[in-house]
Amino acid sequence: MEQRSSTRGSQQGRPRKTVDNPYLGTEYSVQKNPGYRLRRTKREWKPLEDRSCTDLPWFLLFTVFCVGMGSICGFTIATGGAGRLVFGYDSYGNTCGQRNEQIEGVRLSGLDQTDKKYVFFLDPCNIDIVQRKIKSMALCVSLCPDEELKTYQDLKRFAMHNGSELCSYELAGHKYPDLPERFDKCPKLPVPPSKSLPVFNRCTPVDISCYAKFAEAVVMFVSDNSVLHRLIGGVMASKEIIVGLCLLALVLSMILMVIIRYISAVLVWILTAMVVLGSLAGTSILWWMYIDNRLTANKTLSKETAETTETKDAKEEAGMTRDKAQVLLVYAIAATVFTVILLLLMLFMRKRVALTIALFHVAGKVFIHLPLLTLQPFCTFLALLLFWMYWGLVLLFLGTTGNPVQNEETGLTEFRLTGPLQYMTWYHAVGLIWISEFILACQQMTVAGAVVTYYYTRDKTRLPVTPILSSVLRLMRYHLGTVAKGSFIITLVKIPRLFLMYVHNQLKGKENACARCMLKTCICCLWCLEKCLNYLNQNAYAATAINSTSFCTSARDAFVILVENALRVAAINAVGDFVLFLGKILIVTSTAFAGVLLLNYQRDYAEWVLPLIIVCLFAFLVAHCFLSIFEIVVDVLFLCFAIDTKYNDGTPGKEFYMDKALMEFVENSRKLERVVERGRSRPTEAVSVEGPEMKPMAPGTSSA
């Protein structure tokens, strides 16, 4: 005992050093023995205190998967698939513009096509709409015809003068008009003038009128080509206006994210009033209709009783009136029950609605302090666009990779993947989903990290210079594995849903009603599961940004917090989502109104309908992208607020981190609780219910 006391005394007598955390505004006691040892009050949530790598095995797995994606691209390049796509190949397997090797069993293969760099289709307008490709023999030629060739004499003259033979290789150019094979192995007359594409060396007709059938198949509502031409002409004539309106939608979206904190209260209470008044009005109308039908039925019945004779039609009419009154009674009772439940929900959730308003107010402040958040949709869209372009290019490479196979229907040589290699396409398809979800999850983690830094920094003047960049660096250094794991879980749910949707489309009109219902039910359930997992993942990323824990631990902790605040979550998701939806509608309608004013000078309304539709779709897409960032900010703020109120109570040492607007909400809630407690206590009982005043810790105070 003496030895322990002396040891404790010697430890207490040693000098201590105070270390201040700029994010938390707390001080830690560190002893020199022999190095610094951090003494911290043990807590379940340690915002921004420790950083460590999370879910490292999943990061390694994702890295291996990405290497596999890159290997597919390398395989297509090494086996000539990329070269065949870029340079083109003929119907005998020869790549244009280079020397080729003989393909066993394929005649006219292995030709030297060094001087023939362009692919020419004998019938470029013969398009297979189902397979989306040209069903025509392809040849390598040295020059694309730049003028219309109407006869075989014109084909001969073009071959003699330019050295570019447009018929099959075994036919001599000077014999074109006399050969009996000319009808099958020469181009279909007349040959339209064509030009080569800039990168892909294909001879493309200058006049695209031959693609009218393809255009009609794609645009099913167009029955007259003149309508399509007028619509396209309207788009081309209004391209400057379309660009200007798209920029207007972009500016409106950015402005709305800043000012929504000022109009959120108005929108929320207007929404609440509309819902309540609408339900009351609907219920009243149903009861009025029931009473009116009941009175009408009674009058009819009294008249029938007074009369001595009663016709069959009168009996049927009276029966229908009574049945109608019974149906209206059921509807009125159901509407009354719904209205009562709705009013009770509004009564019990009014404080949660006030929390939603406070969170919107704080979210607006976040965008003022972190203006680079508005660039997140651009960065995410650019990353997705670059990846989708790469993915589509590799998919095209895979379409020209593999072993040469002769098509039994057309007799043309095609390249197809056979054996185990055909699974590369499925691997590539999974990569599209997983990596796309990974990019979206990186955006969620970046926004969550920046918002967490803002929330848990007591003195906002001590925020990092670029919290967004700091969040990106933390993500890349510590949490890529967590993002990979979360996106993989979404991929596991999305793949079966997409597969069932594909099966449903393939069996449309063939399956029975029961099978169709089961497929739609499964698709709907998987969609709901995907949405729930997306929401849980987003909160798990926020928990990881706070505590630097693994994905499963963060998801569990976030789920516990959300369950404890289930009513608040319901209110925020219901009211908040509807307010954001109203914001999207506001942006779309404002852009559409401006578009109508600008396009009004075009008196032919058919010409500006399509530009206006394009502008409205773009405006909704932009508004959705920007307000989705706002929604993520609100959700992260709520999780931080829930954690703050759970582990802090405003007393010294447990000061709140929250903003003034949220502090006012908590104070009002506690005042209401104290009023309720006073009402429950007896009048003669003097009970002190005044608690300590709640205030955030000032910078530099101690929380130990």
mmCIF file of N, CA and C in Angstrom, residues 22 81 234 241 257 377 460 476 488 571 600 604 652:
data_model
loop_
_atom_site.group_PDB
_atom_site.id
_atom_site.type_symbol
_atom_site.label_atom_id
_atom_site.label_comp_id
_atom_site.label_asym_id
_atom_site.label_seq_id
_atom_site.Cartn_x
_atom_site.Cartn_y
_atom_site.Cartn_z
ATOM 1 N N PRO A 22 -7.631 21.474 -31.843
ATOM 2 C CA PRO A 22 -8.314 22.606 -32.479
ATOM 3 C C PRO A 22 -9.716 22.268 -32.940
ATOM 4 N N GLY A 81 -8.351 -6.610 -80.723
ATOM 5 C CA GLY A 81 -9.729 -6.136 -80.724
ATOM 6 C C GLY A 81 -9.821 -4.624 -80.796
ATOM 7 N N GLY A 234 -35.878 22.695 -84.824
ATOM 8 C CA GLY A 234 -36.154 23.586 -83.708
ATOM 9 C C GLY A 234 -35.063 23.558 -82.656
ATOM 10 N N ILE A 241 -30.271 29.384 -76.917
ATOM 11 C CA ILE A 241 -31.249 29.546 -75.833
ATOM 12 C C ILE A 241 -31.212 28.345 -74.897
ATOM 13 N N MET A 257 -29.624 26.341 -52.773
ATOM 14 C CA MET A 257 -28.966 25.657 -51.668
ATOM 15 C C MET A 257 -28.561 26.634 -50.572
ATOM 16 N N PRO A 377 -21.098 17.994 -57.094
ATOM 17 C CA PRO A 377 -21.801 17.364 -58.223
ATOM 18 C C PRO A 377 -20.996 17.397 -59.515
ATOM 19 N N LYS A 460 -15.567 28.256 -35.405
ATOM 20 C CA LYS A 460 -15.620 28.137 -36.865
ATOM 21 C C LYS A 460 -14.509 28.919 -37.554
ATOM 22 N N MET A 476 -8.839 9.189 -49.039
ATOM 23 C CA MET A 476 -7.860 8.438 -49.825
ATOM 24 C C MET A 476 -6.823 7.763 -48.941
ATOM 25 N N PHE A 488 -19.924 -2.265 -52.586
ATOM 26 C CA PHE A 488 -20.089 -3.668 -52.999
ATOM 27 C C PHE A 488 -21.409 -4.234 -52.498
ATOM 28 N N ALA A 571 -39.701 12.160 -39.476
ATOM 29 C CA ALA A 571 -40.106 13.533 -39.757
ATOM 30 C C ALA A 571 -39.154 14.203 -40.740
ATOM 31 N N ASN A 600 -40.848 32.039 -77.252
ATOM 32 C CA ASN A 600 -42.165 32.440 -77.722
ATOM 33 C C ASN A 600 -42.133 33.076 -79.108
ATOM 34 N N ASP A 604 -44.245 28.589 -84.425
ATOM 35 C CA ASP A 604 -44.594 27.184 -84.609
ATOM 36 C C ASP A 604 -44.272 26.447 -83.309
ATOM 37 N N PRO A 652 -20.876 21.636 -17.666
ATOM 38 C CA PRO A 652 -19.420 21.795 -17.825
ATOM 39 C C PRO A 652 -18.733 20.443 -17.992
#
